Coordinates of C-alpha atoms in Angstrom, one line a residue:
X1 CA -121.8 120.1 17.5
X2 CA -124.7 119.7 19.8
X3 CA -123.6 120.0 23.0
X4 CA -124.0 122.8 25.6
X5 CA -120.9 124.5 26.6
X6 CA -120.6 125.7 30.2
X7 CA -118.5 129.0 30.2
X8 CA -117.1 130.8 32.3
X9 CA -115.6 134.8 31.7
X10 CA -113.2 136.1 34.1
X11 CA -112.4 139.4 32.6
X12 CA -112.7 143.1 34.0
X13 CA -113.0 145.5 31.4
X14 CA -116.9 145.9 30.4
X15 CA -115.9 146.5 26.9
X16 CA -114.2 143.6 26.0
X17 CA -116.8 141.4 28.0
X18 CA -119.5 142.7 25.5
X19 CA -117.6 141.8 22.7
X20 CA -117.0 138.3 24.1
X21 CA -120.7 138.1 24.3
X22 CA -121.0 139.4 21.0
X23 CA -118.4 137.4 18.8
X24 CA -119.9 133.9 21.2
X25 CA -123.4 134.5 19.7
X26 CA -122.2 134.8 16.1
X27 CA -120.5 131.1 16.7
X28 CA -124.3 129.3 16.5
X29 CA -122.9 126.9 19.7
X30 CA -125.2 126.3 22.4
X31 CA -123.7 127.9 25.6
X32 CA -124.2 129.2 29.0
X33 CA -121.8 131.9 30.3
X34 CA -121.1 133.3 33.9
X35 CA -119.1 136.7 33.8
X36 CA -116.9 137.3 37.1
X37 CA -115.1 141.2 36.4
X38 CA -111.9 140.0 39.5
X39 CA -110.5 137.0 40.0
X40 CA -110.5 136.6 43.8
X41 CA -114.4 136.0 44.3
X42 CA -114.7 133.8 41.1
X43 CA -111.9 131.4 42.9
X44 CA -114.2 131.3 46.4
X45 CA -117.1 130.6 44.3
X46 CA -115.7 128.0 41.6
X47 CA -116.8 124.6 41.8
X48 CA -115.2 121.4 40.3
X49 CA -116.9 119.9 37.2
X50 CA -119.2 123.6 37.0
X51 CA -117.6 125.4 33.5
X52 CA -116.2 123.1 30.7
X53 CA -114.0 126.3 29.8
X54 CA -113.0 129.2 31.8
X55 CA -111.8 132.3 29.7
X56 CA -109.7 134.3 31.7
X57 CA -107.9 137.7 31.1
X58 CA -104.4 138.3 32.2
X59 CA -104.1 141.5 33.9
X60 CA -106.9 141.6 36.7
X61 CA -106.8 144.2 39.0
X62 CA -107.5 142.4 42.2
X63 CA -105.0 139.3 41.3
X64 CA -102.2 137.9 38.7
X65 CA -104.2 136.1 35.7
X66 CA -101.6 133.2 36.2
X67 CA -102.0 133.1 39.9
X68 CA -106.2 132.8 39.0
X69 CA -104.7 129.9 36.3
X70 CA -102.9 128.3 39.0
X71 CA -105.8 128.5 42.0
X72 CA -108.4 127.0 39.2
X73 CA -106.5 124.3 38.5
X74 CA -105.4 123.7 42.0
X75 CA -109.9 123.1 42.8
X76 CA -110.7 121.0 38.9
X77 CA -107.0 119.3 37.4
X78 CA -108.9 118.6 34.5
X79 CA -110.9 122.3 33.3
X80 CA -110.4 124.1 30.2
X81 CA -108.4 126.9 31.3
X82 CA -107.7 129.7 28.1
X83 CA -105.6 133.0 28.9
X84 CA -106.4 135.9 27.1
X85 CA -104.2 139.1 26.7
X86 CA -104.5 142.4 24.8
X87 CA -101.6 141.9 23.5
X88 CA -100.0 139.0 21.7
X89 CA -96.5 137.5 23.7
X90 CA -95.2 134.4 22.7
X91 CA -93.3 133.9 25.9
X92 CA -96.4 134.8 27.9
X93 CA -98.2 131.4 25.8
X94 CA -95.1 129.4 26.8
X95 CA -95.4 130.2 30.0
X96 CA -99.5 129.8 30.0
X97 CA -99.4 126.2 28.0
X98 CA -96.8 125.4 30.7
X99 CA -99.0 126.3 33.8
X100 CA -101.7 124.0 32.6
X101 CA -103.6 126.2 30.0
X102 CA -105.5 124.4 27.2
X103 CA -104.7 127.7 25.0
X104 CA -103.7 131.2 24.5
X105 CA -105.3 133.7 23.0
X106 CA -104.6 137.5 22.1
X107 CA -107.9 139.7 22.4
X108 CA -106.8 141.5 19.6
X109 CA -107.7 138.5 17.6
X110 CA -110.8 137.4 19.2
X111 CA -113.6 136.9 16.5
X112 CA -116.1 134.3 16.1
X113 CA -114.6 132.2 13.6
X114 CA -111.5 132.3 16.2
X115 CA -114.1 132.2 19.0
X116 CA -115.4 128.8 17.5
X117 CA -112.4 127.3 16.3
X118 CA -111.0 127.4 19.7
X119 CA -113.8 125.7 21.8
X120 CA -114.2 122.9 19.1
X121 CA -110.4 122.3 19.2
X122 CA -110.6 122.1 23.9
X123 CA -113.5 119.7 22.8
X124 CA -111.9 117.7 20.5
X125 CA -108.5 117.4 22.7
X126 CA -110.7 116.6 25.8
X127 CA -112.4 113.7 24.0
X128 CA -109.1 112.4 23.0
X129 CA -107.7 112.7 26.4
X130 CA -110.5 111.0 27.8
X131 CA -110.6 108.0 25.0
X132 CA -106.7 107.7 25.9
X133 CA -107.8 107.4 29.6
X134 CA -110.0 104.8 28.6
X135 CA -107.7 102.8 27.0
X136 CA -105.2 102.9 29.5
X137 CA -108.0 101.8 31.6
X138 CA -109.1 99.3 29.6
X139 CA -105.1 98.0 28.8
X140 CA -104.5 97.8 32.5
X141 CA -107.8 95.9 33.2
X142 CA -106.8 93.2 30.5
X143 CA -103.4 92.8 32.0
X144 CA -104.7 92.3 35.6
X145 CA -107.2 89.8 34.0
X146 CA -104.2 88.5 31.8
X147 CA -102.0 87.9 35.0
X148 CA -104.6 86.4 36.8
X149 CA -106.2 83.8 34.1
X150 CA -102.1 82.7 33.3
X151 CA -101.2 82.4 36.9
X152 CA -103.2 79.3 37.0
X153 CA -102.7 78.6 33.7
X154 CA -99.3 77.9 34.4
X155 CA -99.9 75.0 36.3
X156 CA -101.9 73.4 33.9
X157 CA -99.9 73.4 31.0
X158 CA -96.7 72.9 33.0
X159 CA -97.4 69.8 34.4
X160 CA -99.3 68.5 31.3
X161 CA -96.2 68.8 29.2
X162 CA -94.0 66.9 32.2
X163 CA -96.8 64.2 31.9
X164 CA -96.1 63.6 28.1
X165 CA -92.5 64.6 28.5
X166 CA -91.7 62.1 31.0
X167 CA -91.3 58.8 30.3
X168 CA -91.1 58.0 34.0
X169 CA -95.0 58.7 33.7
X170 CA -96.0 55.0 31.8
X171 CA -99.0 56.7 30.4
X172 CA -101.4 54.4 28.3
X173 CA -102.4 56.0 24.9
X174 CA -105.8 57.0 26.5
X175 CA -104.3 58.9 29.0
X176 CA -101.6 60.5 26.7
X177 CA -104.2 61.2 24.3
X178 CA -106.7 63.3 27.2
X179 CA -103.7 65.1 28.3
X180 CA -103.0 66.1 24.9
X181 CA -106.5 67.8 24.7
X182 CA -106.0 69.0 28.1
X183 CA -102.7 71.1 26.5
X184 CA -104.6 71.7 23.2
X185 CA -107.3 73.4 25.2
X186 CA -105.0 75.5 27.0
X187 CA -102.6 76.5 24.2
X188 CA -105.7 77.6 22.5
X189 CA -107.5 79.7 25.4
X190 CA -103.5 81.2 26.1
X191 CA -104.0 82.4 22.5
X192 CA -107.0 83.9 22.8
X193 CA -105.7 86.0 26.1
X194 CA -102.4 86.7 24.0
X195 CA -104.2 88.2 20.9
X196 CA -107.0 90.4 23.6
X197 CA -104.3 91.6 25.0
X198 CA -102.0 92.4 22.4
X199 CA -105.1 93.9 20.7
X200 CA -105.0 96.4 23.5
X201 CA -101.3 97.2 23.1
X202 CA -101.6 98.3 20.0
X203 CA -104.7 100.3 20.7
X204 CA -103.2 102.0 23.0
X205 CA -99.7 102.8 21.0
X206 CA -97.9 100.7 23.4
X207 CA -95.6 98.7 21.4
X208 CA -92.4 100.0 20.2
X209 CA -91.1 98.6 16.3
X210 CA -87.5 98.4 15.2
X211 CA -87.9 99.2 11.6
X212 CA -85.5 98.1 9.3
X213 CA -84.7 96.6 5.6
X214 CA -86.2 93.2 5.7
X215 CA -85.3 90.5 2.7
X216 CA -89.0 89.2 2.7
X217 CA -87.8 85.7 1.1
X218 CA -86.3 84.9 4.7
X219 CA -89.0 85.9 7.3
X220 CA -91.7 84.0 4.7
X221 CA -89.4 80.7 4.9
X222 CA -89.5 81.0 8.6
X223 CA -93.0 81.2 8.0
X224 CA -93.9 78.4 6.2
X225 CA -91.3 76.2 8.1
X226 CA -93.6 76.7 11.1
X227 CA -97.0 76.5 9.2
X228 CA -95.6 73.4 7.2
X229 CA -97.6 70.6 9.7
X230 CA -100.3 72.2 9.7
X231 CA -101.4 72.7 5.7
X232 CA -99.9 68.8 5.6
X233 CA -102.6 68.2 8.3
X234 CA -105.2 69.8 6.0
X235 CA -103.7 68.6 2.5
X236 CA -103.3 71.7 1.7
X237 CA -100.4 72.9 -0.9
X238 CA -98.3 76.1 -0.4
X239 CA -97.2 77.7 -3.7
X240 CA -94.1 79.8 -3.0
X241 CA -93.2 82.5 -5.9
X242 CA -90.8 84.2 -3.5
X243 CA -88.1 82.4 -3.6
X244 CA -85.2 81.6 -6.0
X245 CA -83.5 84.8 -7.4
X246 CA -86.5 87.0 -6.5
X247 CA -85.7 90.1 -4.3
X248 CA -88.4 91.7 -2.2
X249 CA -86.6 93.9 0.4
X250 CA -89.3 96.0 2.7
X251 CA -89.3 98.3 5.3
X252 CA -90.8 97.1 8.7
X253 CA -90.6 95.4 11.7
X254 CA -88.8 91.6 11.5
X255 CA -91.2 90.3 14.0
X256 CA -94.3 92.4 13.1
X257 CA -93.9 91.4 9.7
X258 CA -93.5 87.8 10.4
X259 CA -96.7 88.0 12.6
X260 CA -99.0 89.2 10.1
X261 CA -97.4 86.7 7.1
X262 CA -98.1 83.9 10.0
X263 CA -101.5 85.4 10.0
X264 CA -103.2 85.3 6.6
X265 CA -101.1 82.4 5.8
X266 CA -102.5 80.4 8.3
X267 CA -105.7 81.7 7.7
X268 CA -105.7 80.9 3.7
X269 CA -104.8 77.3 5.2
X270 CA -107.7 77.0 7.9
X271 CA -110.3 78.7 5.8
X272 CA -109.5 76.8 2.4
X273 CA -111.3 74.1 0.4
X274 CA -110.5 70.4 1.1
X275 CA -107.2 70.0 -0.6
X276 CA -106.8 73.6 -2.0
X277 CA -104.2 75.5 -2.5
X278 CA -102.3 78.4 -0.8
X279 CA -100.0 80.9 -3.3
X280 CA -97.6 83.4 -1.8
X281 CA -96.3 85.9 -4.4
X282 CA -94.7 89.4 -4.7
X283 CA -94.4 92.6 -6.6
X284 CA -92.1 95.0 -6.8
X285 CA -93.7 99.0 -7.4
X286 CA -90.3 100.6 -7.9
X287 CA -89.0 102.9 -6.4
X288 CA -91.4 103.4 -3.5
X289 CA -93.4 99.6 -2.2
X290 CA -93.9 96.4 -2.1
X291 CA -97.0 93.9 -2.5
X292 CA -97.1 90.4 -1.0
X293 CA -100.1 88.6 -1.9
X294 CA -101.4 85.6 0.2
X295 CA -103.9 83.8 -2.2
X296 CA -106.0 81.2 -1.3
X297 CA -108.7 79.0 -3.0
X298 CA -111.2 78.8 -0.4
X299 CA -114.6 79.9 -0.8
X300 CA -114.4 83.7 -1.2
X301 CA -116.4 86.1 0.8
X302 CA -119.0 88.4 -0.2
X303 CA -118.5 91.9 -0.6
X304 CA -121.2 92.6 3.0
X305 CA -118.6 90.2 4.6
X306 CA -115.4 91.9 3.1
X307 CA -116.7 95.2 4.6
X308 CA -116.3 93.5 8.1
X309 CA -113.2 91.5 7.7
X310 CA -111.2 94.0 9.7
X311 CA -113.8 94.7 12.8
X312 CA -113.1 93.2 16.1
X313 CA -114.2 89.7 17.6
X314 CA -116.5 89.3 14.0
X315 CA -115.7 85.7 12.9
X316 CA -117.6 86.0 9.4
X317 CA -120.3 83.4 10.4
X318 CA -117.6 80.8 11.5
X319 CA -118.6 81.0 15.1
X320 CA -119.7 77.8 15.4
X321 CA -117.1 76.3 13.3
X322 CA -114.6 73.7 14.2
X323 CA -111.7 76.0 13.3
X324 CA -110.8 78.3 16.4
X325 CA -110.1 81.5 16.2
X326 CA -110.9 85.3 18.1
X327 CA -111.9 87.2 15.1
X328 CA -109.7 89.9 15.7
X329 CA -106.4 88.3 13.9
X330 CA -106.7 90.3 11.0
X331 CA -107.8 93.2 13.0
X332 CA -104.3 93.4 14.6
X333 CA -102.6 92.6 11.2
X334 CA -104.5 96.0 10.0
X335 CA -103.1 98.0 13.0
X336 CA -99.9 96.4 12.8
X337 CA -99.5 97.8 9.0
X338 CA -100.6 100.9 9.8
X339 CA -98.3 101.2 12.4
X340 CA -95.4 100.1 9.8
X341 CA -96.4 103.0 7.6
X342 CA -97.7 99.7 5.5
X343 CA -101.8 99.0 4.3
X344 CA -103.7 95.8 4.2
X345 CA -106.5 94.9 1.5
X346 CA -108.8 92.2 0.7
X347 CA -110.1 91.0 -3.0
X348 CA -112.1 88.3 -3.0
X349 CA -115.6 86.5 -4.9
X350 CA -117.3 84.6 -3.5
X351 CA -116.5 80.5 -4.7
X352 CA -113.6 81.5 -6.2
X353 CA -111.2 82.4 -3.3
X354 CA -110.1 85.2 -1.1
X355 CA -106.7 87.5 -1.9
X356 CA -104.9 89.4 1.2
X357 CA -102.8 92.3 0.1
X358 CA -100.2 93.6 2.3
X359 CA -98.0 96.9 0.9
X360 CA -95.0 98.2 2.5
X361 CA -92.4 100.4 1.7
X362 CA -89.6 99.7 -0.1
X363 CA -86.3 98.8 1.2
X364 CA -82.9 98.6 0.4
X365 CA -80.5 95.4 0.7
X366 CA -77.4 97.6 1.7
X367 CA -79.6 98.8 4.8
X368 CA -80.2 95.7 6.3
X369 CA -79.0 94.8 9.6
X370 CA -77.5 91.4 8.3
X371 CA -78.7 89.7 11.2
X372 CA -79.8 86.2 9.3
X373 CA -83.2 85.2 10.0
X374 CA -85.2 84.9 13.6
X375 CA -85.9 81.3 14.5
X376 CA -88.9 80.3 16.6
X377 CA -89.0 80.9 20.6
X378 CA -89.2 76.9 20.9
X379 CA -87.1 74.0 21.2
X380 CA -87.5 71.1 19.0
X381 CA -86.8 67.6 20.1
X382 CA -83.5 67.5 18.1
X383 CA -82.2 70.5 20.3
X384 CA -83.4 68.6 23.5
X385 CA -81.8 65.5 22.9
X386 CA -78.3 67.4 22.7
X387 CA -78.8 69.0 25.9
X388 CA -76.0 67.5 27.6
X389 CA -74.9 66.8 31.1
X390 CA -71.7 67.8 31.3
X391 CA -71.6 68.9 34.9
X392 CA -73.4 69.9 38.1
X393 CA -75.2 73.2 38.0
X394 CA -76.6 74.7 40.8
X395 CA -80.2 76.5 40.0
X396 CA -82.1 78.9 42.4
X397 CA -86.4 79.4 41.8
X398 CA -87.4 81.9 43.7
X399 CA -91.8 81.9 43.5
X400 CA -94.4 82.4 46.1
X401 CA -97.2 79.8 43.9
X402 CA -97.2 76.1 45.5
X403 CA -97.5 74.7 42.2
X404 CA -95.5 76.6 40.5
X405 CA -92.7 75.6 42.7
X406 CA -93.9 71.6 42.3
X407 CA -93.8 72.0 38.7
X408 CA -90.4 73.3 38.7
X409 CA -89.1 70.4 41.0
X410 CA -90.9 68.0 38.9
X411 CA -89.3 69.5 35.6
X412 CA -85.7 68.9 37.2
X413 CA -85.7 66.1 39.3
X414 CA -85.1 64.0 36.7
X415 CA -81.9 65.9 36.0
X416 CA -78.8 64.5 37.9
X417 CA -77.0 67.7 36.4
X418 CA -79.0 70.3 37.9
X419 CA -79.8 70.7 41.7
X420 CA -82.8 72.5 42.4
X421 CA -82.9 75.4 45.2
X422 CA -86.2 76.6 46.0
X423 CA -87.3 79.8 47.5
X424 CA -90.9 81.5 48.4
X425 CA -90.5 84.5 48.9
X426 CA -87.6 87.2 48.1
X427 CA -85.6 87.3 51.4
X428 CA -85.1 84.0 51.8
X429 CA -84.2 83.9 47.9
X430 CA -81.4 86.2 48.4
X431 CA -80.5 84.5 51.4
X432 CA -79.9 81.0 49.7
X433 CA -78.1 83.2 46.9
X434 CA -76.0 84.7 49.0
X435 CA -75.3 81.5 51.1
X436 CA -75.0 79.1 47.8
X437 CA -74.4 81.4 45.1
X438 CA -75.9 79.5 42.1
X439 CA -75.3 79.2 38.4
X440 CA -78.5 80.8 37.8
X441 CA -81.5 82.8 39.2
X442 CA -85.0 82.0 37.7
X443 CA -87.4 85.2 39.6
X444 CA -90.9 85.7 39.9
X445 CA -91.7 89.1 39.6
X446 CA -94.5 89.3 41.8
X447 CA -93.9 88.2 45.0
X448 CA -95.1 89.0 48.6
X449 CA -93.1 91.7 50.4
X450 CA -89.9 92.5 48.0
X451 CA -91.2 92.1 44.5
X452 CA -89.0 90.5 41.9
X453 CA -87.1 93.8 40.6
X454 CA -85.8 94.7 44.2
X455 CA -84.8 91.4 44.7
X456 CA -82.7 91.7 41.5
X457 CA -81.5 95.4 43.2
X458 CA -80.4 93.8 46.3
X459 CA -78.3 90.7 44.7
X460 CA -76.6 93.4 42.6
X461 CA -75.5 94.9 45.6
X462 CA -73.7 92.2 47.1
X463 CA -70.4 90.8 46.1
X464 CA -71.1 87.2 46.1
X465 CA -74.2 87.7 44.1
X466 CA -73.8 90.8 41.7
X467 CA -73.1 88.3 38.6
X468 CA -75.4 85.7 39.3
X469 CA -77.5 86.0 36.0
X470 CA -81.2 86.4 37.0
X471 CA -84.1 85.2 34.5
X472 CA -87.6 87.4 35.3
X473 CA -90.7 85.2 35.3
X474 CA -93.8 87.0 35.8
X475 CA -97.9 86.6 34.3
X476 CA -97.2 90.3 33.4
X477 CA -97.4 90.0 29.3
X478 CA -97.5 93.4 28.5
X479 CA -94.6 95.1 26.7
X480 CA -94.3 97.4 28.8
X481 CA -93.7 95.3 32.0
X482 CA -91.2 93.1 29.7
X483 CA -89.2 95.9 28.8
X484 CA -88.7 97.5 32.7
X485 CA -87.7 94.1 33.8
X486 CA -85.4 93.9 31.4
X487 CA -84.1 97.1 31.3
X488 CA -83.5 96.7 35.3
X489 CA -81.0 94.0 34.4
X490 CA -83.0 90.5 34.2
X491 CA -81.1 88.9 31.0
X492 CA -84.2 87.2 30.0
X493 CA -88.1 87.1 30.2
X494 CA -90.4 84.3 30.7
X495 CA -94.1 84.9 30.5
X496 CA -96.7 82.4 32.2
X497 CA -97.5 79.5 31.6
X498 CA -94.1 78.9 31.1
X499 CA -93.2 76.8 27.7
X500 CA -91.1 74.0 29.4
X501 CA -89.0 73.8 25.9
X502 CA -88.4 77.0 26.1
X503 CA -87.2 77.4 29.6
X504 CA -84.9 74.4 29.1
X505 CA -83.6 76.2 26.1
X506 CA -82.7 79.4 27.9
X507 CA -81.8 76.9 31.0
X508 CA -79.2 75.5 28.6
X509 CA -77.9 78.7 26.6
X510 CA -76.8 79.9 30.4
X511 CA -75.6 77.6 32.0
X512 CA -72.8 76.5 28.7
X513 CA -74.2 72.8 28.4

């Protein structure tokens, strides 16, 4: 450790200041030390950002050591503060810790190799506090940026999907086929702020995981389902060994797991040879994990490029490739394994394929939940056409965006079941809910004057609207703003751009038709 540490000694007795002095040069760090023998002057004179640690006894004659703790802290929140006793008194270092202390330490004690110890350990917990400060700044940059880029996001894909939606539209296939692209494009750049951003999350230990006893046979049909069009699209074949008889029960997260199976499956798909093959296969390593492999016969990678399959935004030399992609899919998979107590590995040689190894451990069939498996978010066309009109439902939108508001009416005024009550702003939203009292509430979170949650607050309140079911809509993707909103009572959670199937799915669930 190079750095120059900028002390401070608040301590009386002459004694113990020399052998401060003594036991700090025996250490080998690089310091400067200012010696104050009372506390009262050293607090006139102390400066914010001046010591990077302030050793400090206890018993001063001019002033309480905790009161000279308390006064320190009061002029630099963030310094080093350790208090030093002659004796050893566990509730004293309670008490210390509690005040704001970084340590406690018993002069009795005091040598160099404790001396040491102690100033690498302030150093090491500052750097971590500040790398946490960084990704929180960073986190809460990317969801500003994430709110801002889906706000108008929202509007594009929204009325692109009631342009190919509505037959009312007449569109010629030129026109269909351009706003395809136009939805393409957007899916794609949504992705891209989805995977930053959940990239961040993860950094910054922001996600929570249910873990449980997951049959893997179930989440990996889900998988393929989904992932079925797209290896047709590239005539490439999917090889299933876990199927059939074959038990593979792990420990994990349902959806985390299905996320990184989604992952390198779709990957072994994209990156593949023309008409190659993907193979999905399992072993058991009783009594404590599981291995799924995802092999694919694609064209391998070379041990240089195996050594940076797991860094951030590094794409492997497919940059400029037709097949879209971040670079930091597999990057999330890795910290998404981690987080499940699971690892992720990578064999490969290069022309003859690439193998991803996931290992988790093992679970138990009598632990599981039982909860069947988790079908996609979306709404296929089957589910659509068996929405049925069996009555007129009254639904409120409460949003302050101009387009957002003509998207909405555009969606539903096609619907002779549902009439459409609009709103732009909170008061006058609770005002029509009061007045008209509506099957169901769709609410913007952010909205000029009373944000979404109060609003929700306030229709709780009244009698006429406390059971009015209320559906949060908000830019906000992080986690943590999904989880508040619903935890204040919203009984769903729709992120922007809004997926039309799936609002018309949730639409449906509530309002019984």
């Amino acid at each position: 450790m190079n750095k120059t540490f900028n002390l401070l000694l608040i301590e009386d007795d002459q004694v113990d200041r020399m052998s401060f002095q003594r036991y700090l040069k025996k250490t080998t760090l690089l310091y400067k030390v200012d010696e104050y023998a009372l506390g009262k002057p050293c607090i006139e004179s102390f400066e914010e950002g001046k010591y990077d640690i302030v050793f400090l006894d206890y018993n001063l004659p001019d002033i309480n050591g905790m009161d000279v703790l308390d006064q320190l802290l009061k002029i630099d929140p963030y310094c080093s503060v350790v208090l030093m006793t002659g004796e050893g008194d566990e509730l004293l270092a309670a008490k210390a810790i509690k005040s704001g202390a970084a340590d406690y330490l018993p002069k009795k004690s005091l040598s160099e190799v404790v001396l040491k110890q102690c100033l690498e350990n302030i150093e090491m917990r500052k750097a971590m506090k500040l790398a946490e400060q960084s990704n929180k700044a960073k986190t809460e940059f990317l969801s500003r940026m994430s709110h801002e880029l889906r706000t108008p996001m929202n509007a594009i894909l929204g009325f692109s999907q009631v342009l190919i939606h509505n037959p009312a539209q007449n569109l010629s296939d030129d026109q269909k086929e351009s706003v395809e692209e136009i939805l393409k494009a957007g899916k794609h750049l949504l992705s891209l702020i989805d995977e930053v951003l959940e990239l961040s999350e993860i950094e910054s230990r922001e996600i929570t995981l249910s873990l449980e006893s997951i049959e893997v046979k179930l989440v990996l049909e889900e998988v393929l389902k989904l992932l079925k069009p797209l290896a047709d699209q590239l005539g490439i074949q999917i090889q299933n060994d876990i199927s059939g008889d074959k038990d593979f029960w792990v420990v994990g997260d349902r959806v985390r797991l299905k996320q990184v199976l989604m992952n390198l499956i779709s990957n072994g798909i994209k990156y593949n040879r023309e008409y190659g093959r993907v193979k999905i296969y399992g072993k058991n390593n009783f009594p404590n994990s599981v291995k799924i492999f995802v092999e694919d016969s694609g064209m391998g990678l070379s041990r240089e490029m195996q050594s940076r399959i797991f860094t951030p935004f590094d794409r492997l030399g497919k940059e400029n490739s037709e097949i879209s992609g971040t670079g930091i899919g597999l990057t999330i998979c890795k910290d998404l394994m981690d987080l499940m107590r699971g690892s992720i590995e990578v064999r490969s040689k290069e022309g003859e394929g690439t193998c991803m190894i996931i290992e988790l451990p093992m679970g138990r069939e009598e632990d599981s939940y039982g909860g069947g498996s988790l079908s996609d978010i979306g709404m296929d066309s089957d589910e659509l056409s068996g929405y049925k009109k069996t009555g007129s439902h009254s639904l409120l939108y409460v949003e302050d965006n101009p387009a957002n508001l003509r998207l909405m009416e555009s969606k539903f005024s096609t619907r002779e079941d549902i009439s459409l009550l609009k709103a732009s702003d909170a008061k006058t939203g609770i005002q029509l809910a009061q007045t008209h009292q509506p099957d169901l509430i769709l609410m913007d979170i952010n909205l000029p004057g009373i944000d979404g949650v109060h609003a929700l607050k306030e229709l709780k309140k009244m009698e006429e609207t406390k059971n009015i079911p209320v559906i949060a809509i908000s830019a906000n993707a992080m986690t943590k703003d999904i989880d508040r909103a619903l935890s204040e009572g919203f009984i769903h959670y729709l992120v922007k751009p809004i997926d039309m199937e799936q609002l018309l799915r949730v639409v449906k669930q509530e309002l019984g038709s």
